[in-house]
Amino acid sequence: MEKIKNLWLGFAEKHPGASKWIREGGLFVIVSNLITVLKYFMLLFLPLAFAGLPKVDFGFPGIDITLFGETFKWNIIGYDAAHGGLPYFCAYMIAMVVGECINFPIQRSFVFRSKGNIWYQGMWYLIAFCIVTCIVNSINCIWVAVAGMFVPDWLYNIGTTVLNGGVSMVVFFFVNKIIFPEGEAKKAEA
């Protein structure tokens, strides 16, 4: 183990920029995947908590699309009644929000070692989360409709989580590199 540590320290000394990217990238992937697993388990069980809600179309813009013989409403945000509707949307959003509320401080403090303005960083993280969620949800509503014809719920929930986690992970790594500069916040000069 000491030999590996010395190899890494030697590499980091010779290539500080590359070693920082590797450390941040590796930790980012580990943390993101752990959060993705948490989201999966939440998405597996949370729909049961919302089973009492009316199973109605809940989404925007609700454009009818037919793929592989399955007609569904394509939404940027939300789901049609046949594919979960309001109950699934509530479960999905709670899983995503809880996951990101855990992810944000870990990525900020541990992975990127940032001590910048938390409110500024949180605002940009929220904006990125909203944009990425709309993009991923617009893809996910297609996945849920088509996969729902061929595989059981537990399996398409894995696909939903991997899709959401995978796309989010790639986008958020670069977002985090920008909004979480390492070290102390820079003070504006007078």
XYZ file of C-alpha atoms in Angstrom:
190
model
C 0.000 0.000 0.000
C 2.889 2.314 0.816
C 4.305 1.737 -2.675
C 1.023 2.792 -4.306
C 0.869 5.865 -2.075
C 4.436 6.824 -3.040
C 3.671 6.297 -6.742
C 0.666 8.583 -6.439
C 2.595 11.240 -4.509
C 5.352 11.131 -7.130
C 2.814 11.480 -9.932
C 1.014 14.306 -8.106
C 4.285 16.160 -7.618
C 5.217 15.886 -11.311
C 1.696 16.472 -12.653
C -0.310 18.516 -10.119
C -3.044 19.534 -12.589
C -3.604 16.005 -13.880
C -3.531 14.500 -10.399
C -6.161 17.008 -9.230
C -8.462 16.048 -12.136
C -7.937 12.338 -11.440
C -8.576 12.741 -7.684
C -11.653 14.895 -8.206
C -12.947 12.728 -11.045
C -12.470 9.509 -9.090
C -14.077 10.818 -5.926
C -16.847 12.436 -7.953
C -17.691 9.118 -9.651
C -17.664 7.225 -6.346
C -19.881 9.757 -4.543
C -22.221 10.129 -7.541
C -22.657 6.369 -7.849
C -23.416 6.007 -4.143
C -26.040 8.752 -4.451
C -27.419 7.014 -7.560
C -27.868 3.782 -5.571
C -29.675 5.751 -2.847
C -31.948 7.324 -5.488
C -32.674 3.882 -6.933
C -33.827 2.504 -3.581
C -35.895 5.599 -2.956
C -37.472 5.316 -6.403
C -38.172 1.646 -5.802
C -40.227 2.278 -2.659
C -41.386 5.927 -2.745
C -44.131 5.385 -5.342
C -45.912 3.289 -2.692
C -46.016 6.335 -0.421
C -47.896 8.259 -3.103
C -50.259 5.460 -4.141
C -53.159 7.404 -2.626
C -52.708 10.314 -5.025
C -54.858 10.315 -8.150
C -53.079 8.625 -11.049
C -53.610 11.479 -13.506
C -51.486 12.992 -16.249
C -49.074 15.371 -14.610
C -46.602 16.981 -16.921
C -45.689 19.563 -19.488
C -46.088 19.838 -22.505
C -47.906 16.489 -22.807
C -47.330 15.797 -26.524
C -48.717 12.444 -27.731
C -45.985 10.177 -29.168
C -46.152 6.560 -30.344
C -43.027 4.366 -30.219
C -42.967 0.577 -30.643
C -46.759 0.542 -30.538
C -46.880 2.385 -27.210
C -48.606 5.775 -27.179
C -47.633 8.062 -24.351
C -47.383 11.731 -23.519
C -43.903 13.184 -23.904
C -43.123 15.667 -21.161
C -40.140 17.803 -20.325
C -41.227 17.441 -16.731
C -43.744 14.951 -15.356
C -45.388 11.714 -16.510
C -48.647 10.635 -18.101
C -51.125 8.596 -16.044
C -50.318 5.340 -17.848
C -46.678 5.600 -16.765
C -47.013 6.747 -13.193
C -48.607 10.182 -13.490
C -48.655 12.382 -10.410
C -47.653 9.646 -7.888
C -44.563 8.603 -9.874
C -43.593 12.226 -10.513
C -43.760 13.008 -6.782
C -41.627 9.962 -5.955
C -39.165 10.767 -8.758
C -38.732 14.402 -7.703
C -38.335 13.573 -4.016
C -35.679 10.964 -4.840
C -33.828 13.423 -7.083
C -34.032 16.367 -4.642
C -32.997 14.306 -1.592
C -30.113 12.823 -3.571
C -28.885 16.259 -4.660
C -29.282 17.705 -1.157
C -26.897 15.007 0.052
C -24.657 15.263 -3.012
C -24.147 19.054 -2.952
C -22.297 19.397 0.379
C -20.224 16.247 -0.185
C -19.129 17.331 -3.666
C -18.505 20.907 -2.540
C -16.513 20.218 0.616
C -14.972 16.770 0.189
C -14.504 16.204 -3.537
C -13.769 19.728 -4.803
C -12.555 21.161 -1.473
C -14.294 24.444 -2.140
C -14.839 27.127 0.450
C -16.467 29.609 -1.895
C -19.707 31.476 -1.286
C -22.190 28.682 -0.504
C -25.237 30.755 -1.531
C -23.750 31.593 -4.932
C -22.689 27.970 -5.446
C -26.056 26.687 -4.261
C -27.902 28.998 -6.674
C -25.867 27.766 -9.655
C -26.188 24.150 -8.503
C -29.983 24.581 -8.286
C -30.117 26.135 -11.773
C -28.019 23.265 -13.166
C -30.211 20.734 -11.317
C -33.398 22.219 -12.842
C -31.961 22.232 -16.381
C -30.486 18.726 -16.103
C -33.701 17.394 -14.521
C -35.782 18.722 -17.431
C -33.401 17.213 -19.996
C -33.191 13.876 -18.219
C -36.933 13.744 -17.531
C -37.716 14.414 -21.203
C -35.598 11.354 -22.071
C -36.795 9.351 -19.078
C -40.501 9.643 -19.948
C -39.699 7.918 -23.260
C -37.640 5.259 -21.457
C -40.379 4.585 -18.875
C -43.058 4.215 -21.565
C -41.052 1.944 -23.868
C -39.206 -0.069 -21.196
C -42.465 -0.529 -19.287
C -43.721 -2.681 -22.197
C -40.766 -5.072 -22.011
C -39.389 -5.203 -18.475
C -40.739 -5.205 -14.900
C -40.911 -1.986 -12.858
C -37.853 -2.779 -10.716
C -35.726 -3.137 -13.845
C -36.867 0.019 -15.588
C -36.331 1.871 -12.287
C -32.684 0.795 -12.545
C -32.639 2.223 -16.073
C -34.300 5.419 -14.878
C -31.757 5.832 -12.114
C -28.761 4.988 -14.307
C -30.001 7.337 -17.039
C -30.584 10.126 -14.554
C -27.362 9.441 -12.676
C -25.246 8.973 -15.814
C -26.352 12.098 -17.650
C -26.360 14.121 -14.453
C -22.929 12.839 -13.488
C -21.289 13.905 -16.747
C -22.936 17.335 -16.754
C -22.495 17.966 -13.044
C -18.793 17.120 -13.043
C -18.118 20.066 -15.338
C -20.668 22.283 -13.579
C -19.001 21.474 -10.252
C -15.529 22.187 -11.654
C -16.794 25.692 -12.456
C -18.908 26.510 -9.393
C -16.682 24.787 -6.802
C -13.220 26.315 -7.227
C -10.813 24.783 -4.717
C -9.881 26.846 -1.686
C -11.125 30.064 -0.168
C -13.535 32.448 -1.860
C -11.797 35.192 -3.786
C -12.515 38.652 -2.433
C -13.409 41.380 -4.912
C -10.778 44.086 -5.091
C -11.866 47.632 -4.308
